[in-house]
Amino acid sequence: MDTPTTPTGPGFPTGGTHLSVRPGTALLRLSTTESREGVLDGAWWPRSRDIATELPALVRALTERLGPVVRVGLDASAWESLPTRLVIDDRVVHLDSFPVRDDTVLITRGDRDHFSLLVIPPHATPEAAHAAMTQAVRPGNESQARQILIDTGTGEHAPVAGPLVDGATDGGPYPAAAG
């Protein structure tokens, strides 16, 4: 496997980027093509597994660029407690959660317009996160989210122990990042 190179300069994260971003800021990268030919439409790097803290910044950033977000689909195994809805800027955003372990978040705007974002695990290094975000938005990308995380050394998402939708428990602590 080739080691991804990380560009430096304006617009690229530095080693302390993730830690120095103020709370309430979304680290997000979206594909800028109208064709939407790839598997993913962008990538998001949350700072924690607390969806009530992380989601408002993402929804605000997406609303600014794409229009109102009405629903968000989440992997139940990747987040701490999941409400069924959040009120963000006086708008109700419905949350759907399933124990799918697919390292994505599905954003719905309007009735049928969906955007699929790779979720970079909070524990990822800035270099691995940048490489994964770059691969996710590469035109014509056909790699699934999990494969991107493996290819870029980001590692698998760290499941949150606790009850899943069917009442089973996930049972484990955060696994060590692949490296």
XYZ file of N, CA and C in Angstrom:
537
model
N 0.850 -1.178 0.000
C 0.000 0.000 0.000
C 0.890 1.234 0.000
N 0.607 2.178 -0.871
C 1.333 3.428 -0.899
C 0.915 4.276 0.284
N 1.870 4.974 0.855
C 1.557 5.893 1.939
C 1.023 7.178 1.327
N -0.158 7.633 1.735
C -0.695 8.858 1.159
C 0.187 10.049 1.529
N 0.379 10.932 0.566
C 1.125 12.144 0.862
C 0.148 13.202 1.318
N 0.580 14.016 2.237
C -0.281 15.049 2.788
C 0.250 16.407 2.370
N -0.496 17.117 1.498
C -0.057 18.450 1.104
C -0.069 19.393 2.293
N 0.755 20.415 2.212
C 0.762 21.428 3.254
C 0.499 22.781 2.624
N 0.201 23.751 3.443
C -0.052 25.091 2.948
C -1.457 25.521 3.278
N -1.866 26.690 2.758
C -3.206 27.195 3.053
C -4.281 26.201 2.619
N -5.253 26.008 3.466
C -6.376 25.140 3.138
C -6.194 23.693 3.555
N -5.004 23.311 4.036
C -4.779 21.947 4.446
C -4.591 21.886 5.951
N -5.132 20.837 6.601
C -5.012 20.755 8.051
C -3.575 20.520 8.472
N -3.209 21.035 9.617
C -1.899 20.800 10.197
C -2.044 19.797 11.325
N -0.960 19.384 11.908
C -0.972 18.348 12.935
C -1.942 18.576 14.072
N -2.148 19.796 14.504
C -3.030 20.063 15.630
C -4.406 20.557 15.232
N -4.739 20.471 13.937
C -5.991 21.037 13.447
C -7.209 20.540 14.197
N -7.359 19.238 14.328
C -8.560 18.674 14.914
C -8.721 19.114 16.360
N -7.623 19.199 17.078
C -7.689 19.593 18.480
C -7.916 21.088 18.653
N -7.465 21.896 17.685
C -7.555 23.333 17.852
C -8.826 23.945 17.272
N -9.637 23.174 16.572
C -10.887 23.693 16.016
C -11.856 23.939 17.155
N -12.481 25.137 17.160
C -13.382 25.452 18.262
C -14.617 24.545 18.232
N -15.135 24.237 19.387
C -16.370 23.454 19.448
C -17.460 24.151 18.637
N -18.276 23.363 17.990
C -19.337 23.928 17.169
C -18.921 24.171 15.730
N -17.711 23.761 15.364
C -17.224 23.898 13.998
C -17.181 22.523 13.359
N -17.694 22.401 12.146
C -17.671 21.123 11.437
C -16.456 21.057 10.529
N -15.720 19.951 10.598
C -14.642 19.684 9.654
C -15.263 18.823 8.560
N -15.486 19.433 7.415
C -16.292 18.843 6.359
C -15.634 19.079 5.019
N -15.719 18.096 4.145
C -15.255 18.270 2.771
C -16.310 17.672 1.867
N -16.773 18.470 0.879
C -17.813 18.015 -0.038
C -17.263 17.924 -1.451
N -17.828 17.000 -2.215
C -17.491 16.900 -3.626
C -18.078 18.114 -4.323
N -17.338 18.693 -5.249
C -17.820 19.902 -5.914
C -18.368 19.630 -7.312
N -18.506 18.355 -7.688
C -19.038 18.044 -9.008
C -20.554 17.910 -8.943
N -21.217 18.304 -10.001
C -22.679 18.171 -10.052
C -23.101 16.764 -10.437
N -22.204 15.989 -11.040
C -22.567 14.661 -11.531
C -22.833 13.665 -10.406
N -22.138 13.850 -9.264
C -22.293 12.951 -8.119
C -22.141 11.494 -8.539
N -21.076 11.199 -9.280
C -20.848 9.853 -9.792
C -20.219 8.904 -8.777
N -19.535 9.413 -7.783
C -18.856 8.552 -6.825
C -19.807 7.940 -5.817
N -19.263 7.057 -5.008
C -20.034 6.391 -3.960
C -20.414 7.380 -2.860
N -19.499 8.318 -2.566
C -19.690 9.268 -1.471
C -19.759 10.698 -2.005
N -20.467 11.537 -1.277
C -20.584 12.947 -1.655
C -19.673 13.847 -0.831
N -19.011 13.285 0.159
C -18.139 14.089 1.002
C -17.670 13.301 2.203
N -17.050 14.024 3.128
C -16.536 13.399 4.348
C -16.663 14.384 5.501
N -16.840 13.839 6.697
C -17.017 14.640 7.903
C -16.131 14.058 8.997
N -15.425 14.939 9.710
C -14.553 14.507 10.794
C -15.033 15.101 12.106
N -15.941 14.414 12.810
C -16.417 14.925 14.100
C -15.314 14.833 15.152
N -15.424 15.655 16.180
C -14.434 15.696 17.269
C -14.711 14.664 18.355
N -15.944 14.151 18.408
C -16.312 13.204 19.467
C -17.410 12.281 18.950
N -17.875 11.379 19.817
C -18.978 10.464 19.492
C -20.299 10.956 20.073
N -20.358 12.208 20.471
C -21.566 12.810 21.046
C -22.341 13.501 19.920
N -23.359 12.850 19.409
C -24.079 13.367 18.238
C -24.788 14.680 18.537
N -25.277 14.870 19.752
C -25.966 16.121 20.092
C -25.000 17.306 20.054
N -23.732 17.049 20.307
C -22.721 18.106 20.234
C -22.229 18.295 18.808
N -22.032 17.218 18.071
C -21.402 17.269 16.748
C -22.355 17.618 15.605
N -23.567 17.095 15.643
C -24.463 17.243 14.496
C -24.891 18.676 14.190
N -25.151 19.529 15.168
C -25.585 20.885 14.809
C -24.616 21.625 13.879
N -23.326 21.522 14.103
C -22.363 22.205 13.227
C -22.403 21.627 11.818
N -22.533 20.306 11.705
C -22.622 19.676 10.386
C -23.878 20.133 9.655
N -25.011 20.102 10.341
C -26.275 20.510 9.711
C -26.216 21.974 9.285
N -25.641 22.838 10.114
C -25.521 24.255 9.734
C -24.652 24.419 8.484
N -23.524 23.728 8.449
C -22.632 23.828 7.286
C -23.307 23.299 6.029
N -24.011 22.188 6.147
C -24.690 21.621 4.975
C -25.872 22.479 4.546
N -26.615 23.023 5.493
C -27.751 23.888 5.167
C -27.275 25.115 4.404
N -26.138 25.661 4.821
C -25.578 26.832 4.143
C -25.217 26.529 2.691
N -24.750 25.312 2.418
C -24.295 24.959 1.074
C -25.337 24.239 0.234
N -26.228 23.464 0.884
C -27.143 22.606 0.141
C -28.617 22.930 0.339
N -28.945 23.693 1.339
C -30.343 23.936 1.679
C -30.712 23.140 2.915
N -31.950 23.301 3.393
C -32.369 22.688 4.664
C -32.223 21.164 4.695
N -31.664 20.678 5.788
C -31.519 19.246 6.042
C -32.722 18.828 6.876
N -33.427 17.769 6.454
C -34.620 17.341 7.184
C -34.428 16.032 7.948
N -33.454 15.217 7.511
C -33.268 13.908 8.133
C -31.804 13.514 8.030
N -31.334 12.811 9.064
C -29.965 12.308 9.079
C -30.015 10.834 9.485
N -29.398 9.984 8.685
C -29.290 8.560 9.000
C -27.911 8.277 9.563
N -27.868 7.615 10.711
C -26.621 7.382 11.433
C -26.414 5.914 11.741
N -25.151 5.520 11.863
C -24.786 4.185 12.310
C -24.902 4.163 13.839
N -25.845 3.419 14.360
C -26.096 3.393 15.808
C -24.888 2.915 16.602
N -24.049 2.086 16.009
C -22.906 1.553 16.748
C -21.761 2.555 16.869
N -21.824 3.664 16.145
C -20.716 4.620 16.134
C -20.924 5.831 17.031
N -22.077 5.928 17.690
C -22.390 7.139 18.450
C -22.850 6.807 19.849
N -22.621 7.753 20.759
C -23.191 7.648 22.088
C -24.698 7.853 21.946
N -25.427 8.028 22.978
C -26.885 8.066 22.921
C -27.406 8.850 21.717
N -28.403 8.267 21.075
C -28.971 8.862 19.858
C -30.425 9.246 20.074
N -30.728 10.534 20.047
C -32.129 10.956 20.109
C -32.796 10.669 18.768
N -34.088 10.781 18.694
C -34.787 10.573 17.418
C -34.913 11.862 16.621
N -34.651 12.981 17.288
C -34.659 14.273 16.574
C -33.895 15.302 17.395
N -33.408 16.313 16.691
C -32.756 17.451 17.320
C -33.352 18.712 16.732
N -33.449 19.752 17.514
C -33.865 21.054 17.001
C -32.583 21.850 16.804
N -32.343 22.225 15.548
C -31.129 22.952 15.187
C -31.563 24.224 14.476
N -31.244 25.364 15.055
C -31.636 26.665 14.494
C -33.134 26.731 14.217
N -33.923 26.317 15.194
C -35.391 26.351 15.133
C -35.988 25.418 14.078
N -35.224 24.454 13.590
C -35.728 23.464 12.635
C -35.560 22.080 13.243
N -36.561 21.232 13.082
C -36.476 19.855 13.564
C -35.740 19.019 12.513
N -34.710 18.326 12.961
C -33.981 17.393 12.110
C -34.213 16.001 12.697
N -34.821 15.115 11.903
C -35.118 13.761 12.352
C -33.872 12.886 12.206
N -33.642 12.035 13.209
C -32.487 11.143 13.192
C -32.956 9.702 13.098
N -32.421 8.989 12.136
C -32.667 7.553 11.996
C -31.370 6.857 12.356
N -31.453 5.759 13.097
C -30.231 5.049 13.454
C -30.425 3.551 13.278
N -29.396 2.939 12.724
C -29.398 1.504 12.471
C -28.002 0.972 12.783
N -27.872 -0.255 13.283
C -26.551 -0.805 13.599
C -25.873 -1.374 12.350
N -25.565 -0.521 11.387
C -25.066 -0.972 10.090
C -23.549 -1.051 9.989
N -22.820 -0.334 10.845
C -21.356 -0.343 10.839
C -20.786 -0.025 9.456
N -21.297 1.018 8.824
C -20.823 1.339 7.468
C -20.005 2.622 7.378
N -19.721 3.267 8.499
C -18.847 4.448 8.546
C -19.354 5.609 7.692
N -20.664 5.750 7.595
C -21.239 6.853 6.832
C -22.347 7.532 7.623
N -22.722 8.692 7.135
C -23.910 9.386 7.599
C -24.674 9.757 6.332
N -25.975 9.545 6.328
C -26.813 9.830 5.165
C -27.643 11.068 5.465
N -27.460 12.098 4.656
C -28.138 13.376 4.834
C -29.279 13.464 3.836
N -30.469 13.837 4.301
C -31.612 14.007 3.403
C -32.020 15.465 3.395
N -32.112 16.003 2.209
C -32.575 17.376 2.018
C -33.797 17.255 1.116
N -34.890 17.854 1.519
C -36.112 17.716 0.736
C -36.690 16.320 0.872
N -37.442 15.902 -0.147
C -38.102 14.600 -0.092
C -37.197 13.421 -0.444
N -36.355 13.576 -1.467
C -35.616 12.411 -1.954
C -34.156 12.678 -2.270
N -33.646 13.799 -1.926
C -32.273 14.145 -2.261
C -31.359 13.730 -1.118
N -30.529 12.721 -1.358
C -29.674 12.156 -0.323
C -28.204 12.446 -0.609
N -27.444 12.673 0.455
C -26.004 12.863 0.372
C -25.368 11.891 1.349
N -24.398 11.135 0.878
C -23.714 10.163 1.719
C -22.323 10.682 2.049
N -22.038 10.792 3.350
C -20.753 11.297 3.808
C -19.991 10.218 4.565
N -18.706 10.099 4.266
C -17.807 9.266 5.050
C -17.652 9.923 6.414
N -17.698 9.142 7.489
C -17.455 9.667 8.829
C -16.055 9.230 9.246
N -15.179 10.227 9.425
C -13.819 9.963 9.877
C -13.877 9.791 11.393
N -13.325 8.719 11.941
C -13.374 8.537 13.399
C -12.669 9.679 14.129
N -13.200 10.123 15.249
C -12.581 11.217 16.003
C -11.126 10.946 16.383
N -10.754 9.693 16.559
C -9.391 9.344 16.972
C -8.383 9.384 15.823
N -8.815 9.644 14.616
C -7.918 9.635 13.454
C -6.856 10.731 13.561
N -5.687 10.445 13.025
C -4.648 11.475 12.965
C -5.033 12.481 11.882
N -4.548 13.699 11.959
C -4.852 14.683 10.916
C -4.419 14.213 9.516
N -3.279 13.539 9.435
C -2.799 13.067 8.133
C -3.731 12.008 7.550
N -4.132 11.051 8.372
C -5.036 10.001 7.910
C -6.407 10.582 7.566
N -6.899 11.507 8.387
C -8.205 12.132 8.120
C -8.171 12.899 6.807
N -7.109 13.651 6.575
C -6.994 14.410 5.328
C -6.969 13.464 4.123
N -6.195 12.386 4.229
C -6.115 11.427 3.129
C -7.475 10.781 2.859
N -8.187 10.418 3.926
C -9.511 9.797 3.760
C -10.507 10.784 3.158
N -10.478 12.033 3.615
C -11.397 13.045 3.074
C -11.106 13.284 1.586
N -9.835 13.316 1.227
C -9.446 13.521 -0.165
C -9.928 12.372 -1.039
N -9.737 11.140 -0.569
C -10.173 9.979 -1.348
C -11.693 9.941 -1.478
N -12.410 10.312 -0.431
C -13.875 10.262 -0.463
C -14.463 11.182 -1.527
N -13.817 12.328 -1.767
C -14.379 13.295 -2.722
C -13.705 13.239 -4.089
N -12.798 12.306 -4.271
C -12.143 12.158 -5.573
C -13.204 11.832 -6.626
N -13.230 12.568 -7.747
C -14.227 12.291 -8.793
C -14.186 10.821 -9.236
N -15.352 10.215 -9.307
C -15.459 8.827 -9.733
C -15.049 7.808 -8.680
N -14.833 8.235 -7.423
C -14.447 7.304 -6.370
C -15.477 6.180 -6.279
N -14.993 4.947 -6.307
C -15.879 3.791 -6.170
C -15.610 3.014 -4.883
N -14.695 3.498 -4.057
C -14.375 2.810 -2.804
C -15.453 3.067 -1.761
N -15.809 2.018 -1.056
C -16.750 2.140 0.049
C -16.062 2.815 1.231
N -16.849 3.370 2.128
C -16.322 4.111 3.273
C -15.330 3.289 4.091
N -15.680 2.090 4.443
C -14.809 1.250 5.274
C -13.461 1.031 4.586
N -13.478 0.798 3.266
C -12.232 0.564 2.539
C -11.355 1.814 2.519
N -11.985 2.975 2.407
C -11.221 4.231 2.447
C -10.510 4.368 3.795
N -11.211 4.068 4.875
C -10.601 4.174 6.204
C -9.430 3.201 6.352
N -9.563 2.020 5.800
C -8.477 1.040 5.851
C -7.315 1.496 4.980
N -7.610 1.925 3.746
C -6.568 2.345 2.798
C -5.743 3.520 3.305
N -6.360 4.398 4.063
C -5.678 5.612 4.509
C -5.095 5.495 5.905
N -5.182 4.325 6.511
C -4.612 4.127 7.833
C -5.422 4.758 8.948
N -6.657 5.126 8.627
C -7.525 5.746 9.629
C -8.025 4.703 10.612
N -8.143 3.481 10.170
C -8.636 2.405 11.022
C -10.144 2.388 11.003
N -10.679 1.351 11.596
C -12.126 1.233 11.659
C -12.687 2.218 12.660
N -14.008 2.497 12.517
C -14.623 3.362 13.515
C -14.564 2.663 14.862
N -14.580 3.435 15.869
C -14.531 2.890 17.217
C -15.953 2.767 17.731
N -16.515 1.549 17.747
C -17.898 1.417 18.186
C -18.063 1.835 19.642
N -19.210 2.363 19.917
C -19.542 2.784 21.274
C -20.278 1.636 21.942
N -19.805 1.215 23.098
C -20.477 0.139 23.811
C -21.834 0.622 24.280
N -22.802 -0.251 24.209
C -24.123 0.127 24.674
C -25.190 -0.593 23.884
N -26.459 -0.349 24.201
C -27.533 -1.048 23.529
C -27.655 -0.618 22.075
N -27.934 -1.597 21.232
C -28.204 -1.323 19.825
C -29.704 -1.298 19.620
N -30.121 -1.078 18.401
C -31.543 -0.952 18.112
C -32.326 -2.193 18.525
N -31.742 -3.395 18.310
C -32.472 -4.619 18.622
C -32.349 -5.031 20.089
N -31.681 -4.211 20.890
C -31.549 -4.518 22.303
C -30.277 -5.270 22.646
N -29.527 -5.699 21.626
C -28.253 -6.367 21.875
C -27.257 -5.317 22.345
N -26.127 -5.777 22.854
C -25.102 -4.817 23.223
C -23.891 -5.000 22.340
N -23.212 -3.933 22.114
C -22.019 -3.932 21.296
C -20.861 -4.532 22.082
N -20.753 -4.141 23.361
C -19.876 -4.802 24.266
C -18.419 -4.429 24.328
N -17.887 -3.609 23.476
C -16.454 -3.432 23.557
C -15.998 -2.018 23.729
N -14.780 -1.883 24.222
C -14.173 -0.572 24.306
C -13.714 -0.144 22.914
N -13.273 1.076 22.793
C -12.774 1.559 21.512
C -11.548 0.740 21.109
N -11.531 0.177 19.885
C -10.348 -0.569 19.461
C -9.219 0.391 19.130
N -8.010 -0.099 19.170
C -6.851 0.735 18.832
C -6.909 1.073 17.353
N -6.450 2.262 17.013
C -6.418 2.675 15.613
C -5.391 1.832 14.883
N -5.720 1.470 13.636
C -4.777 0.718 12.805
C -3.615 1.604 12.473
N -2.449 1.078 12.379
C -1.354 1.959 12.096
C -0.177 1.224 11.728
